[in-house]
Amino acid sequence: MLTSQPTIRPYQSYVYAYPHKTAYGRLDTHTTGRPALRELWAAERKDALSLYLHIPFCEVRCGFCNLFTRIGAPDELTTRYLDALDRQATAVRDALGDEAPVRFAAAAFGGGTPTFLTAAELERLCDIAERRMGADLRSVPLSVETSPSTATADRLAVLADRGTTRISIGVQSFIDAEARAAVRPQRRADVEAALGRIRDVRIPVLNIDLIYGIDGQTEDSWRTSLDAALGWQPEELYLYPLYVRPLTGLGRFGADVEAAADAAWDEQRLRLYRAGRDHLLAHGYEQVSMRMFRRAGAPQEGPADYACQTDGMIGLGCGARSYTTRLHYSFDYAVEMREVRTIIDGYTATEDFSRAEVGRYVDGDEARRRHLLQSLLQAQGLQLTDYRQRFGTLPGDDFRSELDQFEARGWLDGAADAAGLLRLSPEGLAHSDALGPELFSPAVRAAMAAYELK
């Protein structure tokens, strides 16, 4: 008797980091205190580090956003935040020591919206990265996030002068009504003006973020946004499915969170994803992951998709993660605005940044899962020899059950075996947000389920 495969919801979770912050816990226990950064980094390679500086401020909070950020910065909060960032950078650089060469191979400013800072504050942010941490921003890829309202000429001039090689702007939709539906007040004329200013400063790589699945969006309106973006010939485009998450604007005000389980909405997003993917491929773009598309021949001037999962990441700021080979650590995490403000205020008052506060240790099994996730979710796939060299096994040895399920669903590219690759099929890439969560360990699932939303 034939049994049908259970229906798999394609949009379950965007795996941009593993383990997710909701699986982190406080690192101080009754038996051990918080680990010292100097001890955590003592045995780590430091000759090709990545540096990430987090600015948790935005001029508005979009209805879909669950990032760690707050609206506005009253009472000179940005000054106090940069003061704390300076203190943290001093402590972290001291913890890295000078026993072995310390070099940064890439840098990024994220948020929030880094360009919420004034031009003078952006100069100071760059000074912290260079003078405190020793990163040579003009000689390594530097990626910066911005928004239409904060991509002003003076700010962009600072970024260009300080060596920015990639700028990413969140547009989401070129149609004003769709932007309003996503609780993102903006006018297309302002978006176009911002894109013009970005092109004027000649930063090598422009990335435009777009969102599909917005209420009222159709294939025709989606194509209108895609074509408007293509008119600027961006080196990169990210196509994000809309999610309605708890404690976000859409989750609180009028949008039914239960719609996330609606099969019709899933089908709409899949249809728009495929239409967007095919449209970009037809216009000379290459697919890097489910979300990321790069124009053929364009330079890769910044961290690739999922680069935030790479070992050797130094994160500065209260929303940033740091990664050693054994421990991922950060500060506390929240989405609700009052909780975010409390965490930011606590960060700005901190004097001693020499120890890790919250995090999760990554053992052998978790390291295998993370390596598989960060490679398999890329269109180019996983080199089996790389996996064997690192772990002494093959993915099929460690994750046979999961891979058999993926194969049964048509998510794996059978032809990749001959090239020594484990790679997703086009349909597997389309279902990345269902496939990724199935590789979470039971321990991480339990920790995430136990996390109290705040």
PDB file of C-alpha atoms in Angstrom, residues 150-429:
ATOM      1  CA  THR A 150      19.747  57.229   5.963  1.00  0.00           C
ATOM      2  CA  ALA A 151      21.773  56.772   2.763  1.00  0.00           C
ATOM      3  CA  THR A 152      22.644  60.466   2.705  1.00  0.00           C
ATOM      4  CA  ALA A 153      25.470  61.952   0.661  1.00  0.00           C
ATOM      5  CA  ASP A 154      27.632  62.837   3.679  1.00  0.00           C
ATOM      6  CA  ARG A 155      27.327  59.391   5.256  1.00  0.00           C
ATOM      7  CA  LEU A 156      28.006  57.600   1.963  1.00  0.00           C
ATOM      8  CA  ALA A 157      31.058  59.793   1.367  1.00  0.00           C
ATOM      9  CA  VAL A 158      32.507  58.682   4.704  1.00  0.00           C
ATOM     10  CA  LEU A 159      31.880  55.025   3.920  1.00  0.00           C
ATOM     11  CA  ALA A 160      33.416  55.277   0.464  1.00  0.00           C
ATOM     12  CA  ASP A 161      36.465  57.130   1.791  1.00  0.00           C
ATOM     13  CA  ARG A 162      37.000  54.565   4.558  1.00  0.00           C
ATOM     14  CA  GLY A 163      37.107  51.657   2.126  1.00  0.00           C
ATOM     15  CA  THR A 164      33.582  50.248   1.924  1.00  0.00           C
ATOM     16  CA  THR A 165      33.445  47.691  -0.883  1.00  0.00           C
ATOM     17  CA  ARG A 166      29.821  46.561  -0.524  1.00  0.00           C
ATOM     18  CA  ILE A 167      26.684  48.387   0.550  1.00  0.00           C
ATOM     19  CA  SER A 168      23.378  46.633   1.161  1.00  0.00           C
ATOM     20  CA  ILE A 169      20.137  48.595   1.116  1.00  0.00           C
ATOM     21  CA  GLY A 170      16.813  47.273   2.317  1.00  0.00           C
ATOM     22  CA  VAL A 171      14.186  48.326  -0.229  1.00  0.00           C
ATOM     23  CA  GLN A 172      11.754  45.367   0.139  1.00  0.00           C
ATOM     24  CA  SER A 173       9.347  46.782  -2.478  1.00  0.00           C
ATOM     25  CA  PHE A 174       9.413  49.598  -5.030  1.00  0.00           C
ATOM     26  CA  ILE A 175       5.612  49.851  -4.771  1.00  0.00           C
ATOM     27  CA  ASP A 176       4.518  52.320  -2.104  1.00  0.00           C
ATOM     28  CA  ALA A 177       1.345  50.423  -1.176  1.00  0.00           C
ATOM     29  CA  GLU A 178       3.295  47.197  -0.623  1.00  0.00           C
ATOM     30  CA  ALA A 179       5.848  49.011   1.512  1.00  0.00           C
ATOM     31  CA  ARG A 180       3.011  50.356   3.665  1.00  0.00           C
ATOM     32  CA  ALA A 181       1.514  46.847   3.929  1.00  0.00           C
ATOM     33  CA  ALA A 182       4.855  45.650   5.323  1.00  0.00           C
ATOM     34  CA  VAL A 183       4.766  48.544   7.836  1.00  0.00           C
ATOM     35  CA  ARG A 184       7.676  50.188   6.084  1.00  0.00           C
ATOM     36  CA  PRO A 185       6.740  53.792   5.280  1.00  0.00           C
ATOM     37  CA  GLN A 186       8.723  54.928   2.252  1.00  0.00           C
ATOM     38  CA  ARG A 187       8.203  56.440  -1.190  1.00  0.00           C
ATOM     39  CA  ARG A 188       9.675  55.004  -4.356  1.00  0.00           C
ATOM     40  CA  ALA A 189      11.058  58.427  -5.276  1.00  0.00           C
ATOM     41  CA  ASP A 190      13.107  58.457  -2.057  1.00  0.00           C
ATOM     42  CA  VAL A 191      14.339  54.916  -2.701  1.00  0.00           C
ATOM     43  CA  GLU A 192      15.456  55.810  -6.216  1.00  0.00           C
ATOM     44  CA  ALA A 193      17.202  58.938  -4.940  1.00  0.00           C
ATOM     45  CA  ALA A 194      19.086  56.906  -2.344  1.00  0.00           C
ATOM     46  CA  LEU A 195      20.174  54.375  -4.974  1.00  0.00           C
ATOM     47  CA  GLY A 196      21.412  57.228  -7.130  1.00  0.00           C
ATOM     48  CA  ARG A 197      23.527  58.582  -4.276  1.00  0.00           C
ATOM     49  CA  ILE A 198      24.982  55.121  -3.647  1.00  0.00           C
ATOM     50  CA  ARG A 199      25.973  54.738  -7.286  1.00  0.00           C
ATOM     51  CA  ASP A 200      27.475  58.246  -7.254  1.00  0.00           C
ATOM     52  CA  VAL A 201      30.092  57.279  -4.624  1.00  0.00           C
ATOM     53  CA  ARG A 202      31.168  54.252  -6.699  1.00  0.00           C
ATOM     54  CA  ILE A 203      31.171  51.618  -3.970  1.00  0.00           C
ATOM     55  CA  PRO A 204      32.012  48.458  -5.968  1.00  0.00           C
ATOM     56  CA  VAL A 205      29.108  46.218  -4.911  1.00  0.00           C
ATOM     57  CA  LEU A 206      25.501  47.293  -4.461  1.00  0.00           C
ATOM     58  CA  ASN A 207      23.078  44.800  -2.917  1.00  0.00           C
ATOM     59  CA  ILE A 208      19.322  45.404  -2.936  1.00  0.00           C
ATOM     60  CA  ASP A 209      17.009  43.474  -0.584  1.00  0.00           C
ATOM     61  CA  LEU A 210      13.478  42.673  -1.787  1.00  0.00           C
ATOM     62  CA  ILE A 211      10.657  40.796  -0.025  1.00  0.00           C
ATOM     63  CA  TYR A 212       7.970  38.548  -1.523  1.00  0.00           C
ATOM     64  CA  GLY A 213       4.723  37.431   0.080  1.00  0.00           C
ATOM     65  CA  ILE A 214       3.515  40.908   1.111  1.00  0.00           C
ATOM     66  CA  ASP A 215      -0.243  41.297   1.464  1.00  0.00           C
ATOM     67  CA  GLY A 216      -1.691  42.269  -1.918  1.00  0.00           C
ATOM     68  CA  GLN A 217       1.473  41.445  -3.866  1.00  0.00           C
ATOM     69  CA  THR A 218       0.982  39.722  -7.226  1.00  0.00           C
ATOM     70  CA  GLU A 219       3.357  38.226  -9.770  1.00  0.00           C
ATOM     71  CA  ASP A 220       2.989  41.399 -11.839  1.00  0.00           C
ATOM     72  CA  SER A 221       3.757  43.726  -8.924  1.00  0.00           C
ATOM     73  CA  TRP A 222       6.639  41.462  -7.862  1.00  0.00           C
ATOM     74  CA  ARG A 223       8.083  41.703 -11.365  1.00  0.00           C
ATOM     75  CA  THR A 224       7.690  45.481 -11.204  1.00  0.00           C
ATOM     76  CA  SER A 225       9.921  45.589  -8.113  1.00  0.00           C
ATOM     77  CA  LEU A 226      12.407  43.174  -9.652  1.00  0.00           C
ATOM     78  CA  ASP A 227      12.658  45.233 -12.815  1.00  0.00           C
ATOM     79  CA  ALA A 228      13.008  48.453 -10.855  1.00  0.00           C
ATOM     80  CA  ALA A 229      15.912  46.903  -8.946  1.00  0.00           C
ATOM     81  CA  LEU A 230      17.470  45.527 -12.127  1.00  0.00           C
ATOM     82  CA  GLY A 231      17.396  49.002 -13.578  1.00  0.00           C
ATOM     83  CA  TRP A 232      20.219  49.886 -11.167  1.00  0.00           C
ATOM     84  CA  GLN A 233      22.250  46.848 -12.291  1.00  0.00           C
ATOM     85  CA  PRO A 234      23.025  45.777  -8.715  1.00  0.00           C
ATOM     86  CA  GLU A 235      25.903  43.373  -8.305  1.00  0.00           C
ATOM     87  CA  GLU A 236      23.783  41.423  -5.796  1.00  0.00           C
ATOM     88  CA  LEU A 237      20.110  40.924  -5.027  1.00  0.00           C
ATOM     89  CA  TYR A 238      18.590  39.212  -1.996  1.00  0.00           C
ATOM     90  CA  LEU A 239      15.025  37.891  -2.306  1.00  0.00           C
ATOM     91  CA  TYR A 240      13.513  37.291   1.139  1.00  0.00           C
ATOM     92  CA  PRO A 241      10.222  35.542   1.902  1.00  0.00           C
ATOM     93  CA  LEU A 242       8.022  37.501   4.275  1.00  0.00           C
ATOM     94  CA  TYR A 243       7.656  35.984   7.727  1.00  0.00           C
ATOM     95  CA  VAL A 244       5.152  37.058  10.383  1.00  0.00           C
ATOM     96  CA  ARG A 245       6.936  36.577  13.694  1.00  0.00           C
ATOM     97  CA  PRO A 246       5.764  37.057  17.284  1.00  0.00           C
ATOM     98  CA  LEU A 247       6.388  40.488  18.874  1.00  0.00           C
ATOM     99  CA  THR A 248       6.993  42.174  15.496  1.00  0.00           C
ATOM    100  CA  GLY A 249       4.799  44.930  14.106  1.00  0.00           C
ATOM    101  CA  LEU A 250       2.973  42.606  11.718  1.00  0.00           C
ATOM    102  CA  GLY A 251       2.601  40.061  14.494  1.00  0.00           C
ATOM    103  CA  ARG A 252       0.990  42.606  16.827  1.00  0.00           C
ATOM    104  CA  PHE A 253      -0.976  44.923  14.597  1.00  0.00           C
ATOM    105  CA  GLY A 254      -3.532  43.390  12.320  1.00  0.00           C
ATOM    106  CA  ALA A 255      -1.616  40.536  10.678  1.00  0.00           C
ATOM    107  CA  ASP A 256      -2.803  37.115  11.775  1.00  0.00           C
ATOM    108  CA  VAL A 257       0.169  35.097  13.017  1.00  0.00           C
ATOM    109  CA  GLU A 258      -1.857  32.009  12.228  1.00  0.00           C
ATOM    110  CA  ALA A 259      -1.545  32.999   8.564  1.00  0.00           C
ATOM    111  CA  ALA A 260       1.998  31.646   8.781  1.00  0.00           C
ATOM    112  CA  ALA A 261       0.444  28.185   8.711  1.00  0.00           C
ATOM    113  CA  ASP A 262      -1.804  28.952   5.770  1.00  0.00           C
ATOM    114  CA  ALA A 263      -1.164  26.709   2.783  1.00  0.00           C
ATOM    115  CA  ALA A 264      -2.335  29.375   0.331  1.00  0.00           C
ATOM    116  CA  TRP A 265       0.257  31.844   1.617  1.00  0.00           C
ATOM    117  CA  ASP A 266       2.956  29.166   1.417  1.00  0.00           C
ATOM    118  CA  GLU A 267       1.974  28.520  -2.187  1.00  0.00           C
ATOM    119  CA  GLN A 268       1.958  32.245  -2.978  1.00  0.00           C
ATOM    120  CA  ARG A 269       5.476  32.677  -1.588  1.00  0.00           C
ATOM    121  CA  LEU A 270       6.784  29.625  -3.440  1.00  0.00           C
ATOM    122  CA  ARG A 271       5.229  30.878  -6.664  1.00  0.00           C
ATOM    123  CA  LEU A 272       6.761  34.341  -6.224  1.00  0.00           C
ATOM    124  CA  TYR A 273      10.132  32.841  -5.266  1.00  0.00           C
ATOM    125  CA  ARG A 274      10.236  30.755  -8.441  1.00  0.00           C
ATOM    126  CA  ALA A 275       9.139  33.696 -10.566  1.00  0.00           C
ATOM    127  CA  GLY A 276      11.811  35.913  -9.022  1.00  0.00           C
ATOM    128  CA  ARG A 277      14.509  33.263  -9.321  1.00  0.00           C
ATOM    129  CA  ASP A 278      13.734  32.584 -12.973  1.00  0.00           C
ATOM    130  CA  HIS A 279      13.557  36.309 -13.760  1.00  0.00           C
ATOM    131  CA  LEU A 280      17.003  36.962 -12.267  1.00  0.00           C
ATOM    132  CA  LEU A 281      18.562  33.916 -13.917  1.00  0.00           C
ATOM    133  CA  ALA A 282      17.210  35.135 -17.264  1.00  0.00           C
ATOM    134  CA  HIS A 283      18.839  38.526 -16.643  1.00  0.00           C
ATOM    135  CA  GLY A 284      22.344  37.167 -16.109  1.00  0.00           C
ATOM    136  CA  TYR A 285      22.380  36.537 -12.360  1.00  0.00           C
ATOM    137  CA  GLU A 286      23.762  33.430 -10.692  1.00  0.00           C
ATOM    138  CA  GLN A 287      22.037  31.849  -7.709  1.00  0.00           C
ATOM    139  CA  VAL A 288      24.281  31.696  -4.641  1.00  0.00           C
ATOM    140  CA  SER A 289      21.650  30.483  -2.179  1.00  0.00           C
ATOM    141  CA  MET A 290      17.893  30.469  -1.835  1.00  0.00           C
ATOM    142  CA  ARG A 291      18.042  34.200  -1.075  1.00  0.00           C
ATOM    143  CA  MET A 292      21.190  35.506  -2.716  1.00  0.00           C
ATOM    144  CA  PHE A 293      21.776  36.205  -6.423  1.00  0.00           C
ATOM    145  CA  ARG A 294      24.975  37.686  -7.881  1.00  0.00           C
ATOM    146  CA  ARG A 295      25.330  39.298 -11.305  1.00  0.00           C
ATOM    147  CA  ALA A 296      27.598  37.178 -13.516  1.00  0.00           C
ATOM    148  CA  GLY A 297      31.120  38.547 -13.388  1.00  0.00           C
ATOM    149  CA  ALA A 298      30.450  40.853 -10.441  1.00  0.00           C
ATOM    150  CA  PRO A 299      33.124  41.011  -7.743  1.00  0.00           C
ATOM    151  CA  GLN A 300      32.538  39.379  -4.373  1.00  0.00           C
ATOM    152  CA  GLU A 301      33.410  42.326  -2.162  1.00  0.00           C
ATOM    153  CA  GLY A 302      32.220  41.301   1.254  1.00  0.00           C
ATOM    154  CA  PRO A 303      31.069  38.352   3.312  1.00  0.00           C
ATOM    155  CA  ALA A 304      29.222  35.715   1.319  1.00  0.00           C
ATOM    156  CA  ASP A 305      25.794  34.492   2.358  1.00  0.00           C
ATOM    157  CA  TYR A 306      25.949  32.585   5.660  1.00  0.00           C
ATOM    158  CA  ALA A 307      29.453  34.001   6.306  1.00  0.00           C
ATOM    159  CA  CYS A 308      28.279  34.854   9.819  1.00  0.00           C
ATOM    160  CA  GLN A 309      28.613  31.166  10.621  1.00  0.00           C
ATOM    161  CA  THR A 310      32.358  31.107  10.016  1.00  0.00           C
ATOM    162  CA  ASP A 311      34.720  30.386  12.912  1.00  0.00           C
ATOM    163  CA  GLY A 312      36.998  33.244  13.811  1.00  0.00           C
ATOM    164  CA  MET A 313      34.288  35.905  13.995  1.00  0.00           C
ATOM    165  CA  ILE A 314      34.764  38.843  16.354  1.00  0.00           C
ATOM    166  CA  GLY A 315      31.491  40.611  17.073  1.00  0.00           C
ATOM    167  CA  LEU A 316      31.365  44.008  18.766  1.00  0.00           C
ATOM    168  CA  GLY A 317      28.156  45.585  20.006  1.00  0.00           C
ATOM    169  CA  CYS A 318      25.291  44.261  22.099  1.00  0.00           C
ATOM    170  CA  GLY A 319      23.609  42.433  19.201  1.00  0.00           C
ATOM    171  CA  ALA A 320      26.741  40.869  17.710  1.00  0.00           C
ATOM    172  CA  ARG A 321      27.816  37.245  17.901  1.00  0.00           C
ATOM    173  CA  SER A 322      31.389  36.001  18.209  1.00  0.00           C
ATOM    174  CA  TYR A 323      32.520  32.531  17.140  1.00  0.00           C
ATOM    175  CA  THR A 324      35.450  30.487  18.331  1.00  0.00           C
ATOM    176  CA  THR A 325      35.811  26.856  17.316  1.00  0.00           C
ATOM    177  CA  ARG A 326      34.281  25.756  20.649  1.00  0.00           C
ATOM    178  CA  LEU A 327      31.983  28.542  21.765  1.00  0.00           C
ATOM    179  CA  HIS A 328      29.504  30.949  20.183  1.00  0.00           C
ATOM    180  CA  TYR A 329      28.802  33.889  22.462  1.00  0.00           C
ATOM    181  CA  SER A 330      27.030  37.217  22.546  1.00  0.00           C
ATOM    182  CA  PHE A 331      24.869  39.324  24.866  1.00  0.00           C
ATOM    183  CA  ASP A 332      21.242  38.807  25.795  1.00  0.00           C
ATOM    184  CA  TYR A 333      18.670  38.716  22.983  1.00  0.00           C
ATOM    185  CA  ALA A 334      15.181  40.196  22.688  1.00  0.00           C
ATOM    186  CA  VAL A 335      12.683  41.417  20.102  1.00  0.00           C
ATOM    187  CA  GLU A 336      10.163  43.377  22.212  1.00  0.00           C
ATOM    188  CA  MET A 337      11.137  47.050  22.259  1.00  0.00           C
ATOM    189  CA  ARG A 338      11.160  47.543  26.025  1.00  0.00           C
ATOM    190  CA  GLU A 339      13.441  44.530  26.503  1.00  0.00           C
ATOM    191  CA  VAL A 340      15.753  45.702  23.702  1.00  0.00           C
ATOM    192  CA  ARG A 341      16.068  49.135  25.316  1.00  0.00           C
ATOM    193  CA  THR A 342      16.941  47.538  28.652  1.00  0.00           C
ATOM    194  CA  ILE A 343      19.689  45.403  27.101  1.00  0.00           C
ATOM    195  CA  ILE A 344      21.152  48.370  25.217  1.00  0.00           C
ATOM    196  CA  ASP A 345      21.134  50.505  28.380  1.00  0.00           C
ATOM    197  CA  GLY A 346      22.910  47.702  30.231  1.00  0.00           C
ATOM    198  CA  TYR A 347      25.499  47.450  27.474  1.00  0.00           C
ATOM    199  CA  THR A 348      26.257  51.175  27.509  1.00  0.00           C
ATOM    200  CA  ALA A 349      26.791  51.033  31.282  1.00  0.00           C
ATOM    201  CA  THR A 350      29.190  48.070  31.118  1.00  0.00           C
ATOM    202  CA  GLU A 351      32.800  48.770  32.040  1.00  0.00           C
ATOM    203  CA  ASP A 352      34.275  45.251  31.976  1.00  0.00           C
ATOM    204  CA  PHE A 353      34.021  43.453  28.624  1.00  0.00           C
ATOM    205  CA  SER A 354      36.730  40.875  29.330  1.00  0.00           C
ATOM    206  CA  ARG A 355      34.359  37.892  29.712  1.00  0.00           C
ATOM    207  CA  ALA A 356      31.624  36.212  27.655  1.00  0.00           C
ATOM    208  CA  GLU A 357      28.090  36.529  29.007  1.00  0.00           C
ATOM    209  CA  VAL A 358      25.725  34.233  27.082  1.00  0.00           C
ATOM    210  CA  GLY A 359      26.445  31.597  24.488  1.00  0.00           C
ATOM    211  CA  ARG A 360      26.507  27.946  23.537  1.00  0.00           C
ATOM    212  CA  TYR A 361      29.371  25.495  23.334  1.00  0.00           C
ATOM    213  CA  VAL A 362      29.667  23.709  20.002  1.00  0.00           C
ATOM    214  CA  ASP A 363      30.714  20.067  20.401  1.00  0.00           C
ATOM    215  CA  GLY A 364      31.720  17.633  17.667  1.00  0.00           C
ATOM    216  CA  ASP A 365      28.170  16.771  16.626  1.00  0.00           C
ATOM    217  CA  GLU A 366      27.083  20.415  16.553  1.00  0.00           C
ATOM    218  CA  ALA A 367      30.179  21.365  14.562  1.00  0.00           C
ATOM    219  CA  ARG A 368      29.259  18.717  11.966  1.00  0.00           C
ATOM    220  CA  ARG A 369      25.687  19.992  11.761  1.00  0.00           C
ATOM    221  CA  ARG A 370      26.847  23.562  11.396  1.00  0.00           C
ATOM    222  CA  HIS A 371      29.346  22.701   8.679  1.00  0.00           C
ATOM    223  CA  LEU A 372      26.716  20.731   6.781  1.00  0.00           C
ATOM    224  CA  LEU A 373      24.138  23.509   7.129  1.00  0.00           C
ATOM    225  CA  GLN A 374      26.369  26.375   6.073  1.00  0.00           C
ATOM    226  CA  SER A 375      27.593  24.425   3.033  1.00  0.00           C
ATOM    227  CA  LEU A 376      24.453  22.619   1.906  1.00  0.00           C
ATOM    228  CA  LEU A 377      22.360  25.799   1.930  1.00  0.00           C
ATOM    229  CA  GLN A 378      24.697  27.275  -0.677  1.00  0.00           C
ATOM    230  CA  ALA A 379      23.918  26.573  -4.322  1.00  0.00           C
ATOM    231  CA  GLN A 380      27.454  25.279  -4.945  1.00  0.00           C
ATOM    232  CA  GLY A 381      26.996  22.576  -2.310  1.00  0.00           C
ATOM    233  CA  LEU A 382      29.354  20.781   0.055  1.00  0.00           C
ATOM    234  CA  GLN A 383      32.724  19.388  -1.006  1.00  0.00           C
ATOM    235  CA  LEU A 384      32.796  15.884   0.463  1.00  0.00           C
ATOM    236  CA  THR A 385      36.591  15.892   0.697  1.00  0.00           C
ATOM    237  CA  ASP A 386      36.477  19.060   2.829  1.00  0.00           C
ATOM    238  CA  TYR A 387      34.032  17.434   5.220  1.00  0.00           C
ATOM    239  CA  ARG A 388      36.088  14.235   5.469  1.00  0.00           C
ATOM    240  CA  GLN A 389      39.293  16.191   5.990  1.00  0.00           C
ATOM    241  CA  ARG A 390      37.772  18.111   8.886  1.00  0.00           C
ATOM    242  CA  PHE A 391      35.776  15.358  10.597  1.00  0.00           C
ATOM    243  CA  GLY A 392      37.157  12.052   9.333  1.00  0.00           C
ATOM    244  CA  THR A 393      33.704  10.938   8.182  1.00  0.00           C
ATOM    245  CA  LEU A 394      31.242  11.716   5.395  1.00  0.00           C
ATOM    246  CA  PRO A 395      27.862  13.457   5.752  1.00  0.00           C
ATOM    247  CA  GLY A 396      26.146  10.192   4.841  1.00  0.00           C
ATOM    248  CA  ASP A 397      27.828   8.516   7.808  1.00  0.00           C
ATOM    249  CA  ASP A 398      26.676  11.190  10.247  1.00  0.00           C
ATOM    250  CA  PHE A 399      23.273  12.233   8.851  1.00  0.00           C
ATOM    251  CA  ARG A 400      22.007   9.240   6.886  1.00  0.00           C
ATOM    252  CA  SER A 401      18.395   9.506   8.042  1.00  0.00           C
ATOM    253  CA  GLU A 402      18.089  13.207   7.250  1.00  0.00           C
ATOM    254  CA  LEU A 403      19.796  12.910   3.863  1.00  0.00           C
ATOM    255  CA  ASP A 404      17.606   9.941   2.899  1.00  0.00           C
ATOM    256  CA  GLN A 405      14.538  12.070   3.675  1.00  0.00           C
ATOM    257  CA  PHE A 406      15.881  14.946   1.581  1.00  0.00           C
ATOM    258  CA  GLU A 407      16.590  12.580  -1.292  1.00  0.00           C
ATOM    259  CA  ALA A 408      13.096  11.077  -1.103  1.00  0.00           C
ATOM    260  CA  ARG A 409      11.610  14.557  -1.415  1.00  0.00           C
ATOM    261  CA  GLY A 410      13.731  15.375  -4.458  1.00  0.00           C
ATOM    262  CA  TRP A 411      15.767  17.985  -2.596  1.00  0.00           C
ATOM    263  CA  LEU A 412      19.208  16.582  -3.492  1.00  0.00           C
ATOM    264  CA  ASP A 413      21.000  16.807  -6.828  1.00  0.00           C
ATOM    265  CA  GLY A 414      21.834  13.211  -7.719  1.00  0.00           C
ATOM    266  CA  ALA A 415      24.241  14.274 -10.458  1.00  0.00           C
ATOM    267  CA  ALA A 416      26.488  16.070  -7.948  1.00  0.00           C
ATOM    268  CA  ASP A 417      27.881  12.797  -6.572  1.00  0.00           C
ATOM    269  CA  ALA A 418      30.136  12.316  -9.573  1.00  0.00           C
ATOM    270  CA  ALA A 419      31.788  15.671  -8.818  1.00  0.00           C
ATOM    271  CA  GLY A 420      32.344  14.780  -5.159  1.00  0.00           C
ATOM    272  CA  LEU A 421      29.600  17.142  -4.017  1.00  0.00           C
ATOM    273  CA  LEU A 422      26.540  17.013  -1.824  1.00  0.00           C
ATOM    274  CA  ARG A 423      24.299  19.639  -3.406  1.00  0.00           C
ATOM    275  CA  LEU A 424      20.679  20.681  -3.339  1.00  0.00           C
ATOM    276  CA  SER A 425      18.452  20.419  -6.379  1.00  0.00           C
ATOM    277  CA  PRO A 426      16.571  23.549  -7.496  1.00  0.00           C
ATOM    278  CA  GLU A 427      13.597  22.291  -5.496  1.00  0.00           C
ATOM    279  CA  GLY A 428      15.834  21.680  -2.497  1.00  0.00           C
ATOM    280  CA  LEU A 429      17.079  25.271  -2.636  1.00  0.00           C
TER     281      LEU A 429
END
